[in-house]
CSV table of C-alpha atoms in Angstrom, one decimal:
chain,number,residue,atom,x,y,z
M,16,MET,CA,-48.0,42.4,-284.2
M,17,SER,CA,-50.8,39.9,-283.5
M,18,PRO,CA,-53.7,41.4,-281.4
M,19,LEU,CA,-53.8,38.2,-279.4
M,20,VAL,CA,-51.1,39.0,-276.8
M,21,ASP,CA,-51.7,36.1,-274.4
M,22,ASN,CA,-54.4,33.5,-274.2
M,23,GLY,CA,-55.0,30.8,-271.7
M,24,VAL,CA,-57.6,28.2,-270.6
M,25,TYR,CA,-57.6,27.6,-266.8
M,26,VAL,CA,-59.1,24.8,-264.7
M,27,ASP,CA,-59.1,25.2,-260.9
M,28,GLY,CA,-56.8,28.2,-261.1
M,29,ARG,CA,-54.1,26.4,-263.3
M,30,ARG,CA,-53.4,26.9,-267.0
M,31,VAL,CA,-54.2,23.8,-269.0
M,32,GLU,CA,-54.1,25.2,-272.5
M,33,THR,CA,-52.4,28.1,-274.4
M,34,PRO,CA,-54.4,28.4,-277.7
M,35,THR,CA,-52.8,30.4,-280.5
M,36,ASN,CA,-56.1,31.7,-282.0
M,37,LEU,CA,-59.6,32.6,-280.9
M,38,ASP,CA,-61.3,29.6,-282.5
M,39,ASP,CA,-59.1,27.1,-280.6
M,40,THR,CA,-59.8,29.1,-277.4
M,41,TYR,CA,-63.6,28.7,-277.8
M,42,ARG,CA,-63.2,24.9,-278.5
M,43,LEU,CA,-60.7,24.2,-275.7
M,44,MET,CA,-62.6,26.1,-273.0
M,45,ASP,CA,-65.7,23.9,-273.8
M,46,ASP,CA,-63.6,20.7,-273.8
M,47,HIS,CA,-62.2,21.5,-270.4
M,48,ASP,CA,-65.2,23.3,-269.0
M,49,GLY,CA,-62.7,25.9,-267.9
M,50,LEU,CA,-62.1,29.6,-267.7
M,51,ALA,CA,-60.8,31.4,-270.8
M,52,TRP,CA,-58.6,34.5,-270.3
M,53,ILE,CA,-58.2,36.3,-273.6
M,54,GLY,CA,-55.8,39.2,-273.8
M,55,LEU,CA,-56.1,41.5,-276.9
M,56,TYR,CA,-54.0,44.5,-277.8
M,57,ARG,CA,-55.5,47.0,-280.2
M,58,PRO,CA,-57.7,44.4,-281.9
M,59,SER,CA,-59.5,45.0,-285.2
M,60,PRO,CA,-63.3,45.1,-285.4
M,61,ARG,CA,-63.2,41.5,-286.7
M,62,GLU,CA,-61.5,40.1,-283.5
M,63,ILE,CA,-64.0,42.1,-281.3
M,64,SER,CA,-66.9,40.8,-283.3
M,65,SER,CA,-65.7,37.2,-283.0
M,66,VAL,CA,-65.5,37.5,-279.2
M,67,ALA,CA,-68.9,39.2,-279.1
M,68,ARG,CA,-70.6,36.4,-281.1
M,69,GLU,CA,-69.0,33.7,-279.0
M,70,PHE,CA,-69.8,35.1,-275.6
M,71,ASP,CA,-73.1,36.8,-276.6
M,72,LEU,CA,-71.9,40.2,-275.5
M,73,HIS,CA,-74.4,43.1,-275.4
M,74,PRO,CA,-74.3,45.3,-278.5
M,75,LEU,CA,-74.0,48.5,-276.5
M,76,ALA,CA,-70.9,47.2,-274.7
M,77,VAL,CA,-69.4,46.0,-278.0
M,78,GLU,CA,-70.1,49.4,-279.5
M,79,ASP,CA,-68.3,51.2,-276.6
M,80,ALA,CA,-65.3,48.8,-277.1
M,81,LEU,CA,-65.2,49.5,-280.8
M,82,THR,CA,-65.6,53.3,-280.4
M,83,GLY,CA,-63.2,53.8,-277.5
M,84,HIS,CA,-62.7,57.1,-275.7
M,85,GLN,CA,-65.0,56.1,-272.9
M,86,ARG,CA,-65.0,57.3,-269.3
M,87,SER,CA,-64.2,54.9,-266.4
M,88,LYS,CA,-67.2,52.9,-265.6
M,89,LEU,CA,-68.6,49.4,-264.6
M,90,GLU,CA,-71.8,48.1,-266.1
M,91,ARG,CA,-73.7,44.8,-265.9
M,92,TYR,CA,-75.4,43.2,-268.9
M,93,GLY,CA,-77.1,40.1,-267.7
M,94,ASP,CA,-74.3,37.7,-266.5
M,95,THR,CA,-71.6,39.8,-268.1
M,96,LEU,CA,-69.7,42.8,-266.6
M,97,PHE,CA,-68.3,45.5,-268.8
M,98,ALA,CA,-65.6,47.7,-267.4
M,99,VAL,CA,-63.7,50.6,-268.8
M,100,LEU,CA,-60.5,51.7,-267.0
M,101,ARG,CA,-58.3,54.6,-267.7
M,102,PRO,CA,-54.7,53.5,-266.8
M,103,ALA,CA,-52.0,56.2,-266.7
M,104,ARG,CA,-48.2,56.4,-266.5
M,105,TYR,CA,-45.9,59.3,-265.9
M,106,ARG,CA,-43.3,60.0,-268.6
M,107,ASP,CA,-40.2,61.3,-266.8
M,108,GLU,CA,-38.4,62.4,-269.9
M,109,LEU,CA,-41.4,64.6,-271.0
M,110,GLU,CA,-42.8,65.4,-267.5
M,111,THR,CA,-46.3,64.6,-268.8
M,112,VAL,CA,-49.0,62.0,-267.9
M,113,GLU,CA,-49.9,59.5,-270.6
M,114,PHE,CA,-53.4,58.0,-270.4
M,115,GLY,CA,-54.6,54.8,-271.9
M,116,GLU,CA,-57.9,52.9,-272.1
M,117,LEU,CA,-58.7,49.3,-271.1
M,118,HIS,CA,-61.9,47.5,-271.8
M,119,LEU,CA,-62.9,44.3,-269.9
M,120,PHE,CA,-65.6,41.8,-270.5
M,121,VAL,CA,-66.1,39.5,-267.5
M,122,GLY,CA,-68.5,36.6,-267.8
M,123,PRO,CA,-69.2,33.4,-265.9
M,124,ASP,CA,-66.4,31.5,-267.6
M,125,PHE,CA,-64.4,34.1,-269.5
M,126,VAL,CA,-62.4,37.3,-269.2
M,127,VAL,CA,-61.6,39.4,-272.3
M,128,THR,CA,-59.2,42.3,-271.9
M,129,ILE,CA,-58.9,44.9,-274.7
M,130,ARG,CA,-55.9,47.1,-274.2
M,131,HIS,CA,-55.3,50.3,-276.3
M,132,ALA,CA,-52.0,51.4,-274.6
M,133,GLU,CA,-48.8,50.1,-273.0
M,134,SER,CA,-50.3,50.5,-269.5
M,135,PRO,CA,-51.3,48.6,-267.5
M,136,ASP,CA,-48.9,45.7,-267.4
M,137,LEU,CA,-51.3,42.8,-267.8
M,138,ALA,CA,-48.5,40.3,-268.2
M,139,ALA,CA,-47.6,41.1,-264.6
M,140,VAL,CA,-51.2,40.5,-263.5
M,141,ARG,CA,-51.3,37.2,-265.3
M,142,ARG,CA,-48.0,36.0,-263.7
M,143,ARG,CA,-49.3,37.0,-260.3
M,144,MET,CA,-52.6,35.2,-260.8
M,145,GLU,CA,-50.9,32.1,-262.2
M,146,SER,CA,-48.6,32.0,-259.2
M,147,SER,CA,-51.6,32.1,-256.8
M,148,PRO,CA,-53.9,29.3,-258.1
M,149,GLU,CA,-56.2,29.6,-255.1
M,150,LEU,CA,-56.9,33.2,-256.0
M,151,LEU,CA,-57.4,32.5,-259.7
M,152,ALA,CA,-59.7,29.6,-258.8
M,153,MET,CA,-62.2,32.2,-257.4
M,154,GLY,CA,-63.2,32.9,-260.9
M,155,PRO,CA,-63.4,35.8,-263.4
M,156,GLU,CA,-64.2,38.3,-260.6
M,157,ALA,CA,-60.8,37.6,-259.1
M,158,VAL,CA,-59.1,38.4,-262.4
M,159,LEU,CA,-61.1,41.7,-262.5
M,160,TYR,CA,-59.9,42.4,-259.0
M,161,ALA,CA,-56.2,41.8,-259.9
M,162,ILE,CA,-56.5,44.1,-262.9
M,163,LEU,CA,-58.1,46.9,-260.9
M,164,ASP,CA,-55.3,46.4,-258.3
M,165,GLU,CA,-52.6,46.8,-260.9
M,166,VAL,CA,-54.2,49.9,-262.5
M,167,VAL,CA,-54.5,51.6,-259.1
M,168,ASP,CA,-50.9,50.6,-258.1
M,169,GLU,CA,-49.6,52.1,-261.4
M,170,TYR,CA,-51.3,55.4,-260.4
M,171,GLU,CA,-48.7,55.9,-257.6
M,172,PRO,CA,-45.8,56.9,-259.8
M,173,VAL,CA,-48.2,59.3,-261.6
M,174,VAL,CA,-49.1,60.9,-258.2
M,175,ALA,CA,-45.4,61.2,-257.3
M,176,GLY,CA,-44.5,62.7,-260.7
M,177,LEU,CA,-47.3,65.3,-260.5
M,178,GLU,CA,-46.3,66.1,-256.9
M,179,ASN,CA,-42.7,66.8,-258.1
M,180,ASP,CA,-44.0,69.0,-260.9
M,181,ILE,CA,-46.1,71.0,-258.5
M,182,ASP,CA,-43.1,71.5,-256.1
M,183,GLU,CA,-41.1,72.9,-259.1
M,184,ILE,CA,-43.9,75.3,-259.9
M,185,GLU,CA,-44.1,76.5,-256.3
M,186,ASP,CA,-40.3,77.2,-256.4
M,187,GLN,CA,-40.6,79.1,-259.7
M,188,LEU,CA,-43.5,81.3,-258.5
M,189,PHE,CA,-41.2,83.6,-256.6
M,190,GLY,CA,-38.2,83.2,-258.8
M,191,ASP,CA,-37.1,84.9,-262.0
M,192,SER,CA,-38.9,82.4,-264.4
M,193,ASP,CA,-40.6,83.6,-267.6
M,194,ASP,CA,-44.2,84.6,-266.8
M,195,ASP,CA,-45.6,83.3,-270.0
M,196,ALA,CA,-43.8,79.9,-269.8
M,197,LEU,CA,-44.9,79.5,-266.1
M,198,SER,CA,-48.5,80.3,-266.9
M,199,ARG,CA,-48.5,77.8,-269.7
M,200,ARG,CA,-46.9,75.1,-267.4
M,201,ILE,CA,-49.5,75.7,-264.6
M,202,TYR,CA,-52.3,75.4,-267.2
M,203,GLU,CA,-51.0,72.2,-268.8
M,204,LEU,CA,-50.4,70.6,-265.4
M,205,SER,CA,-53.9,71.6,-264.2
M,206,ARG,CA,-55.3,69.9,-267.3
M,207,GLU,CA,-53.4,66.7,-266.6
M,208,VAL,CA,-54.6,66.7,-263.0
M,209,ILE,CA,-58.2,67.1,-264.1
M,210,ASN,CA,-57.9,64.3,-266.6
M,211,PHE,CA,-56.2,62.1,-263.9
M,212,GLN,CA,-59.0,62.9,-261.5
M,213,ARG,CA,-61.6,61.9,-264.1
M,214,ALA,CA,-59.8,58.5,-264.4
M,215,VAL,CA,-59.5,57.9,-260.7
M,216,GLN,CA,-62.7,59.4,-259.2
M,217,PRO,CA,-65.2,56.7,-260.6
M,218,LEU,CA,-63.1,53.8,-259.2
M,219,ALA,CA,-64.4,54.2,-255.6
M,220,ALA,CA,-68.0,53.7,-256.6
M,221,MET,CA,-67.1,50.9,-259.0
M,222,LEU,CA,-65.1,49.0,-256.4
M,223,GLU,CA,-67.7,49.5,-253.7
M,224,TRP,CA,-70.5,48.2,-256.1
M,225,LEU,CA,-68.3,45.2,-257.1
M,226,ARG,CA,-67.4,44.4,-253.4
M,227,ARG,CA,-71.0,44.4,-252.3
M,228,GLY,CA,-72.2,42.1,-255.1
M,229,SER,CA,-75.9,41.1,-255.0
M,230,GLU,CA,-78.2,38.3,-254.0
M,231,LYS,CA,-77.7,36.7,-257.3
M,232,TYR,CA,-74.0,37.4,-257.6
M,233,ARG,CA,-72.2,36.6,-254.4
M,234,VAL,CA,-68.6,37.7,-253.9
M,235,ASP,CA,-66.2,35.5,-251.9
M,236,VAL,CA,-65.3,36.9,-248.5
M,237,GLU,CA,-61.6,37.0,-249.1
M,238,LEU,CA,-62.2,38.7,-252.5
M,239,GLN,CA,-64.3,41.3,-250.7
M,240,ARG,CA,-61.4,42.0,-248.4
M,241,SER,CA,-59.0,42.3,-251.3
M,242,LEU,CA,-61.4,44.7,-253.1
M,243,ARG,CA,-61.7,46.7,-249.9
M,244,ASP,CA,-57.9,47.2,-249.9
M,245,VAL,CA,-58.0,48.4,-253.5
M,246,LEU,CA,-60.9,50.7,-252.6
M,247,ASP,CA,-59.0,52.3,-249.8
M,248,HIS,CA,-56.0,52.9,-252.0
M,249,ALA,CA,-58.2,54.5,-254.7
M,250,ILE,CA,-59.8,56.8,-252.2
M,251,ARG,CA,-56.4,58.0,-250.9
M,252,ILE,CA,-55.2,58.7,-254.5
M,253,ASN,CA,-58.4,60.5,-255.3
M,254,GLU,CA,-58.0,62.7,-252.2
M,255,ARG,CA,-54.4,63.6,-253.1
M,256,VAL,CA,-55.3,64.4,-256.7
M,257,GLY,CA,-58.1,66.7,-255.3
M,258,SER,CA,-55.5,68.5,-253.2
M,259,PHE,CA,-53.3,68.9,-256.3
M,260,ARG,CA,-56.1,70.6,-258.1
M,261,ALA,CA,-56.6,73.1,-255.2
M,262,ILE,CA,-52.9,73.8,-255.0
M,263,LEU,CA,-52.7,74.6,-258.8
M,264,ASP,CA,-55.8,76.8,-258.6
M,265,ASN,CA,-54.0,78.8,-255.8
M,266,ALA,CA,-50.8,78.8,-257.7
M,267,LEU,CA,-52.5,80.3,-260.8
M,268,THR,CA,-54.1,83.0,-258.6
M,269,VAL,CA,-50.8,83.9,-256.9
M,270,HIS,CA,-49.0,83.9,-260.2
M,271,SER,CA,-51.6,86.3,-261.7
M,272,ALA,CA,-51.2,88.6,-258.6
M,273,LEU,CA,-47.4,88.6,-258.9
M,274,VAL,CA,-47.5,89.3,-262.6
M,275,ALA,CA,-49.9,92.3,-262.0
M,276,ARG,CA,-47.6,93.6,-259.2
M,277,ARG,CA,-44.5,93.4,-261.4
M,278,GLN,CA,-46.3,95.2,-264.2
M,279,THR,CA,-47.4,97.9,-261.8
M,280,ASP,CA,-43.8,98.3,-260.5
M,281,THR,CA,-42.5,98.5,-264.0
M,282,SER,CA,-45.1,101.2,-264.9
M,283,LEU,CA,-44.1,103.3,-261.8
M,284,LYS,CA,-40.4,103.0,-262.7
M,285,GLN,CA,-41.2,104.1,-266.2
M,286,ASN,CA,-43.2,107.1,-265.0
M,287,ASP,CA,-40.3,108.1,-262.7
M,288,GLU,CA,-37.9,108.0,-265.6
M,289,ILE,CA,-40.2,110.0,-267.8
M,290,LYS,CA,-40.4,112.7,-265.1
M,291,LYS,CA,-36.7,112.9,-264.8
M,292,ILE,CA,-36.2,113.1,-268.6
M,293,SER,CA,-38.9,115.8,-268.8
M,294,SER,CA,-37.3,117.8,-266.0
M,295,TRP,CA,-33.9,117.8,-267.7
M,296,ALA,CA,-35.5,118.5,-271.0
M,297,ALA,CA,-37.1,121.6,-269.5
M,298,ILE,CA,-33.8,122.8,-268.0
M,299,ILE,CA,-32.0,122.3,-271.3
M,300,PHE,CA,-34.8,123.8,-273.3
M,301,ALA,CA,-34.3,127.4,-272.0
M,302,PRO,CA,-30.5,127.7,-272.7
M,303,THR,CA,-31.0,126.0,-276.0
M,304,LEU,CA,-33.7,128.5,-277.0
M,305,ILE,CA,-31.9,131.6,-275.8
M,306,GLY,CA,-28.5,130.4,-277.1
M,307,THR,CA,-30.1,129.7,-280.5
M,308,VAL,CA,-31.7,133.1,-280.7
M,309,TYR,CA,-28.6,135.1,-279.5
M,310,GLY,CA,-26.2,133.0,-281.4
M,311,MET,CA,-27.6,134.2,-284.7
M,312,ASN,CA,-26.2,137.2,-286.6
M,313,PHE,CA,-29.1,139.6,-286.1
M,314,ASP,CA,-28.3,143.3,-286.6
M,315,PHE,CA,-31.6,144.6,-285.2
M,316,MET,CA,-31.4,143.3,-281.6
M,317,PRO,CA,-30.5,146.3,-279.5
M,318,GLU,CA,-29.5,144.2,-276.4
M,319,THR,CA,-26.7,142.6,-278.4
M,320,HIS,CA,-25.0,145.9,-278.4
M,321,TRP,CA,-25.3,146.6,-274.7
M,322,GLU,CA,-22.4,146.2,-272.4
M,323,TRP,CA,-24.2,143.8,-270.2
M,324,GLY,CA,-26.5,142.3,-272.9
M,325,TYR,CA,-25.0,138.8,-273.0
M,326,PRO,CA,-24.5,138.4,-269.3
M,327,LEU,CA,-28.1,139.5,-268.7
M,328,ALA,CA,-29.3,137.0,-271.3
M,329,LEU,CA,-27.2,134.3,-269.7
M,330,ALA,CA,-28.7,135.1,-266.3
M,331,ALA,CA,-32.2,135.1,-267.7
M,332,MET,CA,-31.5,131.7,-269.3
M,333,VAL,CA,-30.4,130.2,-266.0
M,334,MET,CA,-33.3,131.7,-264.0
M,335,PHE,CA,-35.8,130.4,-266.6
M,336,GLY,CA,-34.3,126.9,-266.5
M,337,VAL,CA,-34.3,126.8,-262.7
M,338,GLY,CA,-37.9,128.0,-262.6
M,339,LEU,CA,-39.0,125.2,-265.0
M,340,TYR,CA,-37.1,122.6,-263.0
M,341,THR,CA,-38.7,123.8,-259.7
M,342,VAL,CA,-42.2,123.6,-261.3
M,343,PHE,CA,-41.6,120.0,-262.4
M,344,LYS,CA,-40.2,119.0,-259.0
M,345,PHE,CA,-43.2,120.6,-257.4
M,346,LYS,CA,-45.6,118.6,-259.6
M,347,ARG,CA,-43.7,115.4,-258.7
M,348,TRP,CA,-44.1,116.1,-255.0
M,349,LEU,CA,-47.8,116.5,-255.5
């Protein structure tokens, strides 16, 4: 699959060229004095180096794009913005959150997107922008806004999926679920929530900084309003994710307490059973001992020749057993 997913040159918000390679893109954007929007999917270092040379990208930003595994951030290098976004999607079949990474270079007359996962759907963003030429005519910052809006919108299904998982855990807490499996599920879900929070939390500061602009880089008023809407959405999502983390922390505490209580109850029941077994063993021990002794063929046991010898031995056996049973019962009451 070619790393060049989609590529267009735009003038006044309308596509005028669709180059098939990077070299044609550089030439046509100069010919039309237009905006180049280059979409790359898992490009090789050669493609990234080509873009870096053409648009004079800062070496530190290029190094981050080549290395990957970056946190969400927005940085300015001269006239170029470098943004890293962490898109996410919820996998229903696996009940897990899958995180991606998106790098953006936004300059005065170009936008370069480097996508390393299926999410976000940048084709939908491009269709939206091409259907609104007046928005696309606002320039590269408008494209950055639309991509941020798409990333934040795609967070909503993730929030819904995590919320459903948390509801299931709350139902299992007081059920008959396996303790080890439930502990593992709470831990895994907590880790997903933390990773999701790391992806979402920086967006508020990024959007606020982008919305304000500067004396040198003015932001269109309508674009500021659009960015404010995305900012509000990101703040709401961040607050909900923060509440998820608190709920899971409480769930883990409650689960630990319930497990400890069940273990205590089990130990008490085992102690009761052991006491019962010990009591009956004491009762049985006396007749067994006496019966074993008097059941043998001893010739030198005078009491065996008495008229009341065996009845007396039997009575002694019963009294001894009852005495032992009473002693065990008394200890149990104590």
